[in-house]
Amino acid sequence: MKKQKFYLYLSDTETSVILHSLIKMKNALIQDGRYTDCIDELILKLHEAPVKRVSI
């Protein structure tokens, strides 16, 4: 059974808001002394995601 894939189409401002939120969450986890591996992976995925222009 294949996993279903979901695709997000985000504007530049939406991407920026998500990135800043992830960084804020990572800093909070660091202050609590918890692991940040999952947040690091999400930040990398968001940063390395291909840019596709879609007209609405």
PDB file of C-alpha atoms in Angstrom:
ATOM      1  CA  MET A   1       0.000   0.000   0.000  1.00  0.00           C
ATOM      2  CA  LYS A   2       1.468   3.349  -1.074  1.00  0.00           C
ATOM      3  CA  LYS A   3       1.483   6.378   1.155  1.00  0.00           C
ATOM      4  CA  GLN A   4      -0.519   9.294  -0.133  1.00  0.00           C
ATOM      5  CA  LYS A   5       1.559  12.380  -0.942  1.00  0.00           C
ATOM      6  CA  PHE A   6       0.433  15.904  -0.264  1.00  0.00           C
ATOM      7  CA  TYR A   7       1.830  18.992  -1.963  1.00  0.00           C
ATOM      8  CA  LEU A   8       1.776  22.526  -0.594  1.00  0.00           C
ATOM      9  CA  TYR A   9       1.933  25.552  -2.827  1.00  0.00           C
ATOM     10  CA  LEU A  10       3.102  28.467  -0.690  1.00  0.00           C
ATOM     11  CA  SER A  11       3.748  32.089  -1.509  1.00  0.00           C
ATOM     12  CA  ASP A  12       6.998  33.759  -0.490  1.00  0.00           C
ATOM     13  CA  THR A  13       5.400  35.366   2.554  1.00  0.00           C
ATOM     14  CA  GLU A  14       3.846  32.086   3.695  1.00  0.00           C
ATOM     15  CA  THR A  15       7.191  30.327   3.353  1.00  0.00           C
ATOM     16  CA  SER A  16       8.854  33.068   5.373  1.00  0.00           C
ATOM     17  CA  VAL A  17       6.257  32.844   8.159  1.00  0.00           C
ATOM     18  CA  ILE A  18       6.631  29.055   8.384  1.00  0.00           C
ATOM     19  CA  LEU A  19      10.427  29.309   8.425  1.00  0.00           C
ATOM     20  CA  HIS A  20      10.416  31.905  11.212  1.00  0.00           C
ATOM     21  CA  SER A  21       7.952  29.795  13.220  1.00  0.00           C
ATOM     22  CA  LEU A  22      10.134  26.708  12.873  1.00  0.00           C
ATOM     23  CA  ILE A  23      13.210  28.642  14.000  1.00  0.00           C
ATOM     24  CA  LYS A  24      11.269  29.992  16.987  1.00  0.00           C
ATOM     25  CA  MET A  25      10.175  26.464  17.903  1.00  0.00           C
ATOM     26  CA  LYS A  26      13.747  25.194  17.539  1.00  0.00           C
ATOM     27  CA  ASN A  27      15.032  27.892  19.899  1.00  0.00           C
ATOM     28  CA  ALA A  28      12.358  26.978  22.457  1.00  0.00           C
ATOM     29  CA  LEU A  29      13.341  23.312  22.273  1.00  0.00           C
ATOM     30  CA  ILE A  30      17.013  24.202  22.711  1.00  0.00           C
ATOM     31  CA  GLN A  31      16.184  26.243  25.832  1.00  0.00           C
ATOM     32  CA  ASP A  32      14.275  23.249  27.242  1.00  0.00           C
ATOM     33  CA  GLY A  33      17.245  20.989  26.518  1.00  0.00           C
ATOM     34  CA  ARG A  34      15.305  18.792  24.077  1.00  0.00           C
ATOM     35  CA  TYR A  35      16.313  17.367  20.718  1.00  0.00           C
ATOM     36  CA  THR A  36      15.693  19.450  17.586  1.00  0.00           C
ATOM     37  CA  ASP A  37      16.289  16.791  14.925  1.00  0.00           C
ATOM     38  CA  CYS A  38      12.736  16.797  13.551  1.00  0.00           C
ATOM     39  CA  ILE A  39      12.644  20.608  13.329  1.00  0.00           C
ATOM     40  CA  ASP A  40      16.029  20.617  11.574  1.00  0.00           C
ATOM     41  CA  GLU A  41      14.713  18.177   8.961  1.00  0.00           C
ATOM     42  CA  LEU A  42      11.641  20.336   8.318  1.00  0.00           C
ATOM     43  CA  ILE A  43      13.759  23.477   7.944  1.00  0.00           C
ATOM     44  CA  LEU A  44      15.986  21.701   5.417  1.00  0.00           C
ATOM     45  CA  LYS A  45      13.006  20.362   3.466  1.00  0.00           C
ATOM     46  CA  LEU A  46      11.447  23.819   3.336  1.00  0.00           C
ATOM     47  CA  HIS A  47      14.725  25.415   2.252  1.00  0.00           C
ATOM     48  CA  GLU A  48      15.522  22.819  -0.423  1.00  0.00           C
ATOM     49  CA  ALA A  49      12.002  22.574  -1.842  1.00  0.00           C
ATOM     50  CA  PRO A  50      11.785  23.374  -5.550  1.00  0.00           C
ATOM     51  CA  VAL A  51      10.089  26.625  -6.521  1.00  0.00           C
ATOM     52  CA  LYS A  52       7.164  26.217  -8.868  1.00  0.00           C
ATOM     53  CA  ARG A  53       5.236  29.218 -10.086  1.00  0.00           C
ATOM     54  CA  VAL A  54       1.478  28.661 -10.280  1.00  0.00           C
ATOM     55  CA  SER A  55      -0.982  31.222 -11.564  1.00  0.00           C
ATOM     56  CA  ILE A  56      -4.282  31.475  -9.756  1.00  0.00           C
TER      57      ILE A  56
END
